[in-house]
């Protein structure tokens, strides 16, 4: 019996090649698409699974309340880890880690900038780093030790063997001895260090670690199994104020299981982070699958007239309804299975491109029980979703009516079919609109007036060498003819790190705690950034004269409420500072927000050297010149630089990716929907062959007929637009809420999406309509 | 007694008034009979056959098949009954286009859950008996009308029914093919199969042992 069904299914598939293609290809594209998304979702969900203790590991989050809302940081006092381990029951182990440090490693005259962290020895245990050489227990026995990842060991030494005990020159002034090699961490972990070294080294250099008031290191905590973390958190919340009078910082443990997908805080509360996109794309995966299943349903019921005879005969020959349902569902399962096979092929073909796009290393392993299970699950589900309605519909035909050759009344099936087409196109239109709006929003932010000139601007990390030679470097750069301006700053042009609430001025509400960003810059900074000076003056070239002068931005000036802010005095703790000028607001940190209050003070030290090239400078010549100068003055370090505009582009990575993916999925949704429409149009044309023949004989033109055939479908697309416009508007309005600097949703976006959908549908349908309309009527009339 | 129809009425309601498809039909069929049903188009020949074949319902009257009351039977038992005892032959053959000759003949056995080896033997016998062994792998569209109806009859016979219901079995055939099929029916009848056929043709009706005349509105004359 099964074999019989199987044969019938295959013969039906091969007999109706066109429709089988639409069904199988459409479903295969859907499954491929969904599989790629699910692979990505798996990668996200399994983030940090590398660490066996994932479920008992936490990091300490710090909350700093101020009047504009609570800020949340990963930074904690250096004293916290040891202290809480003795004070708080349930805490098994703690470890500190410095924030990622970039250091220069030199071996045999070869130089490498490498990222790493200084960590407590307990870190090695808690995260169970896998030692290939050396051991976790002995690696940090000596102070000047370092543990390398396998990859870094290869990079530096060309091998992982016999490296223990070798010396690495660090930043020209220190030496570390390699005490261990660990396995590389996979990409989907929260850490990206290439080396770890004892925290003690960091502690010795950083006096502030001895104070409760200074926040700056990460603290990781392992808790006892089956301990209620909320109990620990209750004890921790005010813990810092028990150590330091008047401390405002509150702390809490934050589980590793949430680091990747949730770790986003607004005003001290966790808000949906990356999980938003994981959910969104999972939803899109299902939607695309359903769109593909809809094609199958629609084409099956549309073809019911053809299958009706078979149903009648089978019933007369003794088939029960359940047997027929089984047969038809079986057919859709076979179709789904063929689609899945094709999808696996497509997946292997397309996954590398998808990886390139999302910058991950996803791979599919068809023999992995999870992957195989999910693929079979999807296949089964698709087969069932697409098969159930047609199966019940087809198997309900009464044999007497069918065999008499009566036209079966389609009734419910017609409405279901129309409804499903509307659903498909509504989704497609929503995706089109979303794509346009996301693209617009990104463009909007990219094009916004940043308040400074990001073009032709590079920055270089400053080390002691550069700091010492900053004047000669500056002079040679200016003399090279390519460079207009050079300046030093504490932070990079786009991101400023330091904030304080310790500013006071006349008329300030003493209750109010306002965080103000402060940034040390050399006197040329404003000019080299292209920031506009609104009032007052810039710093004088001679720093001494401006040692207590500050420049503030417009938003800070507004905050003070002072009329003549230039010349007024602002207190920093006990130190009076004179405002010498106000600069225009410029964008930093959050590129989607207005700029927050900020002040510049003059400093001859900086972590970054900002170099502004002349507007007409040929960069292909300017960069080698810059390289030469840097190598001359800073010989032992490799030359590295970053363009500000490139960094700016990079900060849109998530949004750009979302935009690109939305575009791809919109295209796929449209493609699959149109495949279905194409099939339906073909059936309609065939069903109405006789009518078309008669009309043609009676004198209808090809244009009349194409209109006649296309009209019904276009109506459905128009209805889809009416349904999807408000939905899309609502969804995208919600999305845009996340961005303070955002576009208004223009009506033309809807017009474009609507016209696009109608146009695509028209092209799809009219192909069949024209074919039917130009056919010779004699042929179609003769067949009856 | 194979079957018995007593005072069968079947009607549809249209615009408030009843249109009778079958009106007071009485019929007794003994095993081994060969009955022809005649009457003009629309007189209810097919409807009667469908009622006898349990494919269609009726509003009033009683129907006994092998002493079981069909009219009060549940759908499931009814379908069991006709699966077991009744075979159908249609004017338009109604073969399944996607199945070969062999598979078409085999299908009723599948629905009766006959074992594979037994199925093979039965189908092979049937192909042999009808001289269509050479055509067993062809699809219906590759056969002439007469051959298709031959397959149709073979398929009706494969499950060894007591009763064959044939609705204008030769309606789509030329006279030579038609004669062959009727001859075949005659032989089957002689072998013990009860046959009820609906027909327009006096010639074909003459093959039967008795003829039932239906007038418009379905009242029968014997």
Short mmCIF file of C-alpha atoms in Angstrom, two decimals, chain A residues 98-493:
data_model
loop_
_atom_site.label_atom_id
_atom_site.label_comp_id
_atom_site.label_asym_id
_atom_site.label_seq_id
_atom_site.Cartn_x
_atom_site.Cartn_y
_atom_site.Cartn_z
CA UNK A 98 41.79 43.58 33.61
CA UNK A 99 39.86 44.91 30.66
CA UNK A 100 41.44 43.83 27.41
CA UNK A 101 44.97 45.16 27.07
CA UNK A 102 46.90 45.55 23.89
CA UNK A 103 50.60 44.90 24.37
CA UNK A 104 53.58 44.76 22.10
CA UNK A 105 55.24 41.33 22.20
CA UNK A 106 58.68 41.07 20.65
CA UNK A 107 60.64 37.91 20.01
CA UNK A 108 63.77 37.77 17.85
CA UNK A 109 63.20 41.27 16.49
CA UNK A 110 59.68 40.37 15.43
CA UNK A 111 56.93 42.58 16.85
CA UNK A 112 53.30 41.76 17.44
CA UNK A 113 50.46 43.79 18.90
CA UNK A 114 48.45 41.26 20.81
CA UNK A 115 45.35 41.42 22.95
CA UNK A 116 45.20 39.82 26.36
CA UNK A 117 44.07 40.10 29.94
CA UNK A 118 45.72 40.10 33.33
CA UNK A 119 43.82 37.59 35.42
CA UNK A 120 43.94 36.05 38.87
CA UNK A 121 45.18 32.43 38.95
CA UNK A 122 41.66 31.33 39.96
CA UNK A 123 40.47 32.52 36.53
CA UNK A 124 42.28 29.59 34.91
CA UNK A 125 40.36 27.19 37.14
CA UNK A 126 36.97 28.79 36.97
CA UNK A 127 36.93 28.92 33.19
CA UNK A 128 38.82 25.62 32.94
CA UNK A 129 41.18 26.80 30.26
CA UNK A 130 42.57 23.77 28.52
CA UNK A 131 46.33 23.67 28.94
CA UNK A 132 48.17 21.97 26.11
CA UNK A 133 51.54 22.76 27.69
CA UNK A 134 52.10 23.63 31.30
CA UNK A 135 49.28 23.51 33.82
CA UNK A 136 46.74 25.81 35.38
CA UNK A 137 48.14 25.18 38.85
CA UNK A 138 51.70 26.18 38.05
CA UNK A 139 51.33 28.67 35.22
CA UNK A 140 51.22 31.75 37.43
CA UNK A 141 53.66 30.64 40.10
CA UNK A 142 56.14 33.27 39.01
CA UNK A 143 55.25 36.90 38.63
CA UNK A 144 56.52 37.52 35.11
CA UNK A 145 54.72 34.66 33.46
CA UNK A 146 52.39 34.58 30.53
CA UNK A 147 50.11 31.93 29.01
CA UNK A 148 49.61 31.98 25.25
CA UNK A 149 46.86 30.60 23.09
CA UNK A 150 47.89 27.98 20.58
CA UNK A 151 47.31 30.40 17.74
CA UNK A 152 49.49 33.09 19.27
CA UNK A 153 52.22 30.58 20.03
CA UNK A 154 52.26 29.62 16.35
CA UNK A 155 52.23 33.26 15.36
CA UNK A 156 55.19 34.16 17.53
CA UNK A 157 57.25 30.98 17.69
CA UNK A 158 55.95 28.99 14.73
CA UNK A 159 55.27 26.03 16.99
CA UNK A 160 53.68 25.06 20.28
CA UNK A 161 56.43 22.68 21.36
CA UNK A 162 59.35 23.58 23.61
CA UNK A 163 58.18 27.08 24.23
CA UNK A 164 57.72 26.84 27.97
CA UNK A 165 60.41 28.93 29.58
CA UNK A 166 61.01 31.16 26.57
CA UNK A 167 61.15 34.88 27.14
CA UNK A 168 59.03 37.49 25.43
CA UNK A 169 60.01 41.16 25.38
CA UNK A 170 56.96 43.21 26.29
CA UNK A 171 56.63 46.90 25.35
CA UNK A 172 60.41 47.35 25.35
CA UNK A 173 60.50 47.60 29.14
CA UNK A 174 59.36 44.22 30.54
CA UNK A 175 59.90 40.55 29.96
CA UNK A 176 57.46 37.69 30.41
CA UNK A 177 58.30 33.99 30.51
CA UNK A 178 55.94 31.62 28.72
CA UNK A 179 54.53 29.22 31.31
CA UNK A 180 51.72 27.59 29.40
CA UNK A 181 49.94 27.10 26.10
CA UNK A 182 46.16 26.85 26.08
CA UNK A 183 43.79 25.63 23.47
CA UNK A 184 42.31 28.46 21.37
CA UNK A 185 38.93 29.62 22.56
CA UNK A 186 36.22 29.18 19.95
CA UNK A 187 34.76 32.27 18.31
CA UNK A 188 31.51 32.01 20.19
CA UNK A 189 32.84 32.82 23.63
CA UNK A 190 32.81 36.08 25.55
CA UNK A 191 36.61 36.29 25.66
CA UNK A 192 38.95 37.16 22.85
CA UNK A 193 42.29 37.21 24.61
CA UNK A 194 45.40 35.83 22.94
CA UNK A 195 47.32 35.69 26.16
CA UNK A 196 46.71 35.86 29.90
CA UNK A 197 49.23 37.02 32.51
CA UNK A 198 49.08 37.21 36.32
CA UNK A 199 46.84 39.95 37.64
CA UNK A 200 49.60 40.78 40.13
CA UNK A 201 51.58 42.38 37.28
CA UNK A 202 48.67 44.70 36.60
CA UNK A 203 48.05 45.35 40.26
CA UNK A 204 51.65 46.48 40.80
CA UNK A 205 51.27 49.10 38.07
CA UNK A 206 47.87 50.36 39.08
CA UNK A 207 47.64 52.07 42.40
CA UNK A 208 43.88 52.69 42.08
CA UNK A 209 43.13 49.00 42.52
CA UNK A 210 43.64 49.49 46.24
CA UNK A 211 40.60 51.77 46.60
CA UNK A 212 36.96 50.83 46.84
CA UNK A 213 35.99 54.04 45.08
CA UNK A 214 37.77 53.18 41.83
CA UNK A 215 35.93 50.97 39.42
CA UNK A 216 37.98 49.42 36.67
CA UNK A 217 38.38 45.63 36.68
CA UNK A 218 36.01 42.82 35.88
CA UNK A 219 35.17 40.50 38.74
CA UNK A 220 34.05 36.97 37.90
CA UNK A 221 32.34 34.78 40.45
CA UNK A 222 31.62 31.09 40.68
CA UNK A 223 28.82 30.15 43.03
CA UNK A 224 28.09 26.87 44.75
CA UNK A 225 25.84 24.54 42.78
CA UNK A 226 22.14 24.84 43.65
CA UNK A 227 22.63 28.19 45.36
CA UNK A 228 19.89 30.73 44.93
CA UNK A 229 21.67 33.63 43.31
CA UNK A 230 18.95 36.08 44.31
CA UNK A 231 19.90 35.49 47.97
CA UNK A 232 23.51 36.32 47.19
CA UNK A 233 22.44 39.35 45.19
CA UNK A 234 20.42 40.68 48.10
CA UNK A 235 23.54 40.62 50.24
CA UNK A 236 25.68 42.09 47.48
CA UNK A 237 23.49 44.97 46.45
CA UNK A 238 24.70 47.40 49.10
CA UNK A 239 27.97 45.60 49.74
CA UNK A 240 30.25 48.34 48.48
CA UNK A 241 28.74 50.95 50.82
CA UNK A 242 29.65 48.71 53.75
CA UNK A 243 33.26 49.08 52.66
CA UNK A 244 33.28 52.70 51.63
CA UNK A 245 31.26 55.45 53.28
CA UNK A 246 28.88 57.20 50.93
CA UNK A 247 29.51 54.90 47.99
CA UNK A 248 26.70 55.06 45.45
CA UNK A 249 27.75 52.01 43.47
CA UNK A 250 25.44 48.99 43.77
CA UNK A 251 26.49 45.55 42.58
CA UNK A 252 24.86 42.36 41.47
CA UNK A 253 25.90 39.00 39.99
CA UNK A 254 25.01 38.53 36.35
CA UNK A 255 24.90 34.96 35.00
CA UNK A 256 27.13 33.84 32.14
CA UNK A 257 24.09 32.26 30.47
CA UNK A 258 22.81 35.78 29.79
CA UNK A 259 26.03 37.55 28.86
CA UNK A 260 25.71 37.14 25.16
CA UNK A 261 22.03 37.54 24.47
CA UNK A 262 20.78 39.82 27.20
CA UNK A 263 23.60 41.95 28.59
CA UNK A 264 22.02 45.31 27.78
CA UNK A 265 20.93 47.67 30.50
CA UNK A 266 18.93 50.82 30.47
CA UNK A 267 18.51 52.80 33.65
CA UNK A 268 19.74 49.82 35.69
CA UNK A 269 17.21 47.40 34.24
CA UNK A 270 17.95 44.63 31.83
CA UNK A 271 16.35 45.30 28.45
CA UNK A 272 16.21 42.90 25.50
CA UNK A 273 19.64 42.83 23.91
CA UNK A 274 20.77 40.53 21.17
CA UNK A 275 18.00 38.10 22.06
CA UNK A 276 15.70 40.52 20.26
CA UNK A 277 17.40 39.69 16.99
CA UNK A 278 17.62 35.99 17.77
CA UNK A 279 13.87 35.97 18.31
CA UNK A 280 13.18 38.20 15.33
CA UNK A 281 15.16 36.04 12.95
CA UNK A 282 13.73 32.81 14.33
CA UNK A 283 10.33 34.29 13.61
CA UNK A 284 11.41 35.22 10.11
CA UNK A 285 12.68 31.68 9.56
CA UNK A 286 9.28 30.26 10.45
CA UNK A 287 7.51 32.85 8.35
CA UNK A 288 9.58 31.96 5.30
CA UNK A 289 8.87 28.27 5.86
CA UNK A 290 5.18 28.98 6.14
CA UNK A 291 5.21 31.07 2.97
CA UNK A 292 6.76 28.11 1.20
CA UNK A 293 4.22 25.72 2.70
CA UNK A 294 1.42 28.00 1.55
CA UNK A 295 2.48 27.48 -2.05
CA UNK A 296 2.12 23.77 -1.63
CA UNK A 297 -1.31 24.08 -0.04
CA UNK A 298 -2.58 26.46 -2.66
CA UNK A 299 -1.34 24.51 -5.63
CA UNK A 300 -2.70 21.28 -4.16
CA UNK A 301 -6.19 22.61 -3.66
CA UNK A 302 -6.11 24.44 -6.97
CA UNK A 303 -5.33 21.15 -8.65
CA UNK A 304 -8.12 19.42 -6.75
CA UNK A 305 -10.29 19.27 -9.85
CA UNK A 306 -7.71 17.00 -11.37
CA UNK A 307 -7.28 14.82 -8.33
CA UNK A 308 -11.02 14.60 -7.65
CA UNK A 309 -11.52 11.78 -10.12
CA UNK A 310 -8.85 9.71 -8.50
CA UNK A 311 -10.38 10.31 -5.08
CA UNK A 312 -13.78 9.19 -6.37
CA UNK A 313 -12.44 6.01 -7.95
CA UNK A 314 -10.42 5.11 -4.89
CA UNK A 315 -13.40 5.59 -2.63
CA UNK A 316 -15.51 3.35 -4.87
CA UNK A 317 -12.75 0.76 -4.83
CA UNK A 318 -12.94 0.73 -1.05
CA UNK A 319 -10.59 3.46 0.16
CA UNK A 320 -11.60 4.98 3.48
CA UNK A 321 -11.31 8.67 4.20
CA UNK A 322 -8.46 8.12 6.62
CA UNK A 323 -6.57 6.10 4.02
CA UNK A 324 -6.89 8.93 1.53
CA UNK A 325 -5.81 11.52 4.08
CA UNK A 326 -2.81 9.35 4.77
CA UNK A 327 -2.07 9.15 1.08
CA UNK A 328 -2.21 12.89 0.49
CA UNK A 329 -0.21 13.76 3.58
CA UNK A 330 2.25 11.12 2.47
CA UNK A 331 2.57 12.91 -0.84
CA UNK A 332 3.29 16.22 0.80
CA UNK A 333 5.81 14.52 3.08
CA UNK A 334 7.59 13.09 0.06
CA UNK A 335 7.64 16.53 -1.53
CA UNK A 336 8.99 17.98 1.70
CA UNK A 337 11.64 15.25 1.85
CA UNK A 338 12.79 15.96 -1.70
CA UNK A 339 12.87 19.65 -0.81
CA UNK A 340 14.97 18.88 2.24
CA UNK A 341 17.47 16.95 0.12
CA UNK A 342 17.73 19.85 -2.29
CA UNK A 343 17.96 22.22 0.68
CA UNK A 344 20.94 20.34 2.10
CA UNK A 345 22.68 20.79 -1.25
CA UNK A 346 21.81 24.47 -1.34
CA UNK A 347 22.94 24.84 2.26
CA UNK A 348 26.41 23.49 1.53
CA UNK A 349 26.58 25.78 -1.47
CA UNK A 350 25.35 28.95 0.20
CA UNK A 351 26.57 28.64 3.78
CA UNK A 352 30.03 30.04 2.97
CA UNK A 353 28.39 33.20 1.59
CA UNK A 354 26.15 33.47 4.61
CA UNK A 355 29.20 33.07 6.85
CA UNK A 356 30.93 35.82 4.96
CA UNK A 357 27.96 38.08 5.48
CA UNK A 358 27.50 37.46 9.19
CA UNK A 359 31.23 37.03 9.85
CA UNK A 360 30.86 33.71 11.58
CA UNK A 361 32.11 30.21 10.99
CA UNK A 362 28.86 28.31 10.96
CA UNK A 363 29.03 24.81 9.66
CA UNK A 364 26.45 22.16 9.11
CA UNK A 365 27.05 18.59 10.09
CA UNK A 366 24.32 16.41 8.71
CA UNK A 367 25.34 13.55 10.99
CA UNK A 368 25.09 15.64 14.13
CA UNK A 369 21.93 14.24 15.76
CA UNK A 370 20.77 17.74 16.65
CA UNK A 371 21.16 19.11 13.12
CA UNK A 372 19.70 16.00 11.55
CA UNK A 373 16.86 16.01 14.05
CA UNK A 374 16.02 19.64 13.42
CA UNK A 375 16.21 19.20 9.66
CA UNK A 376 13.92 16.17 9.81
CA UNK A 377 11.68 18.02 12.22
CA UNK A 378 11.37 20.97 9.88
CA UNK A 379 10.78 18.64 6.95
CA UNK A 380 8.09 16.71 8.79
CA UNK A 381 6.45 19.88 9.96
CA UNK A 382 6.48 21.42 6.49
CA UNK A 383 5.04 18.23 5.05
CA UNK A 384 2.28 18.25 7.63
CA UNK A 385 1.50 21.96 7.47
CA UNK A 386 1.30 21.94 3.73
CA UNK A 387 -0.40 18.56 3.48
CA UNK A 388 -3.12 18.62 6.10
CA UNK A 389 -5.56 21.06 4.59
CA UNK A 390 -5.37 19.65 1.05
CA UNK A 391 -5.60 16.11 2.46
CA UNK A 392 -8.80 16.78 4.34
CA UNK A 393 -10.17 18.84 1.50
CA UNK A 394 -9.45 16.30 -1.22
CA UNK A 395 -10.50 13.28 0.79
CA UNK A 396 -13.88 14.80 1.55
CA UNK A 397 -15.11 14.62 -2.06
CA UNK A 398 -18.22 12.53 -2.55
CA UNK A 399 -17.51 9.85 -5.14
CA UNK A 400 -20.97 10.03 -6.71
CA UNK A 401 -20.59 13.70 -7.58
CA UNK A 402 -17.04 13.43 -8.70
CA UNK A 403 -17.61 10.43 -10.91
CA UNK A 404 -20.59 12.01 -12.59
CA UNK A 405 -18.05 14.51 -13.82
CA UNK A 406 -19.67 17.41 -12.04
CA UNK A 407 -17.45 20.38 -11.38
CA UNK A 408 -16.74 20.24 -7.70
CA UNK A 409 -17.68 23.37 -5.86
CA UNK A 410 -14.50 24.68 -4.33
CA UNK A 411 -16.23 26.72 -1.67
CA UNK A 412 -13.99 27.00 1.34
CA UNK A 413 -10.84 26.16 -0.59
CA UNK A 414 -11.12 29.28 -2.73
CA UNK A 415 -11.31 31.51 0.31
CA UNK A 416 -8.52 29.74 2.08
CA UNK A 417 -6.41 30.04 -1.03
CA UNK A 418 -7.09 33.74 -1.42
CA UNK A 419 -6.45 34.27 2.27
CA UNK A 420 -3.12 32.50 2.05
CA UNK A 421 -2.00 34.50 -0.97
CA UNK A 422 -2.91 37.66 0.92
CA UNK A 423 -0.90 36.40 3.90
CA UNK A 424 2.13 35.71 1.71
CA UNK A 425 2.08 39.10 0.10
CA UNK A 426 1.35 40.94 3.33
CA UNK A 427 4.48 39.43 4.84
CA UNK A 428 6.49 40.25 1.74
CA UNK A 429 5.31 43.85 1.73
CA UNK A 430 6.11 44.21 5.44
CA UNK A 431 9.61 42.90 4.78
CA UNK A 432 10.08 45.28 1.85
CA UNK A 433 8.98 48.26 3.93
CA UNK A 434 11.20 47.20 6.85
CA UNK A 435 14.19 46.82 4.57
CA UNK A 436 13.72 50.28 3.12
CA UNK A 437 13.26 51.87 6.53
CA UNK A 438 16.23 50.11 8.13
CA UNK A 439 18.39 51.16 5.22
CA UNK A 440 17.06 54.71 5.48
CA UNK A 441 17.71 54.86 9.22
CA UNK A 442 21.30 53.66 8.84
CA UNK A 443 21.89 56.11 6.03
CA UNK A 444 20.26 58.84 8.10
CA UNK A 445 22.67 58.31 10.97
CA UNK A 446 25.66 57.90 8.67
CA UNK A 447 24.82 61.16 6.96
CA UNK A 448 24.09 63.08 10.15
CA UNK A 449 26.15 66.10 10.90
CA UNK A 450 28.56 64.65 13.43
CA UNK A 451 29.85 68.02 14.53
CA UNK A 452 33.33 67.06 13.42
CA UNK A 453 34.96 65.98 10.20
CA UNK A 454 35.52 62.23 10.13
CA UNK A 455 37.12 62.15 6.67
CA UNK A 456 40.88 62.08 6.20
CA UNK A 457 41.39 61.54 9.89
CA UNK A 458 43.49 58.73 11.36
CA UNK A 459 44.63 57.92 14.85
CA UNK A 460 47.56 55.96 16.21
CA UNK A 461 47.99 54.35 19.62
CA UNK A 462 50.49 56.33 21.68
CA UNK A 463 53.19 54.57 23.65
CA UNK A 464 55.97 56.02 25.76
CA UNK A 465 58.21 56.31 22.74
CA UNK A 466 55.73 58.33 20.79
CA UNK A 467 54.84 60.41 23.81
CA UNK A 468 58.51 61.28 24.27
CA UNK A 469 58.98 62.14 20.61
CA UNK A 470 55.68 63.79 20.05
CA UNK A 471 57.14 67.16 19.05
CA UNK A 472 59.59 65.82 16.44
CA UNK A 473 56.88 63.52 15.09
CA UNK A 474 54.47 66.38 14.82
CA UNK A 475 56.98 68.57 13.07
CA UNK A 476 57.98 65.93 10.54
CA UNK A 477 54.32 65.19 9.83
CA UNK A 478 53.51 68.84 9.22
CA UNK A 479 56.60 69.20 7.06
CA UNK A 480 55.64 66.20 4.93
CA UNK A 481 53.02 68.36 3.24
CA UNK A 482 50.26 65.80 3.62
CA UNK A 483 49.22 66.64 7.14
CA UNK A 484 47.24 69.63 8.23
CA UNK A 485 47.09 69.06 11.94
CA UNK A 486 48.22 66.70 14.70
CA UNK A 487 46.89 66.39 18.23
CA UNK A 488 46.87 64.15 21.27
CA UNK A 489 43.83 62.94 23.16
CA UNK A 490 42.95 60.56 25.99
CA UNK A 491 40.31 58.77 23.94
CA UNK A 492 39.57 58.04 20.31
CA UNK A 493 37.52 60.56 18.32
#
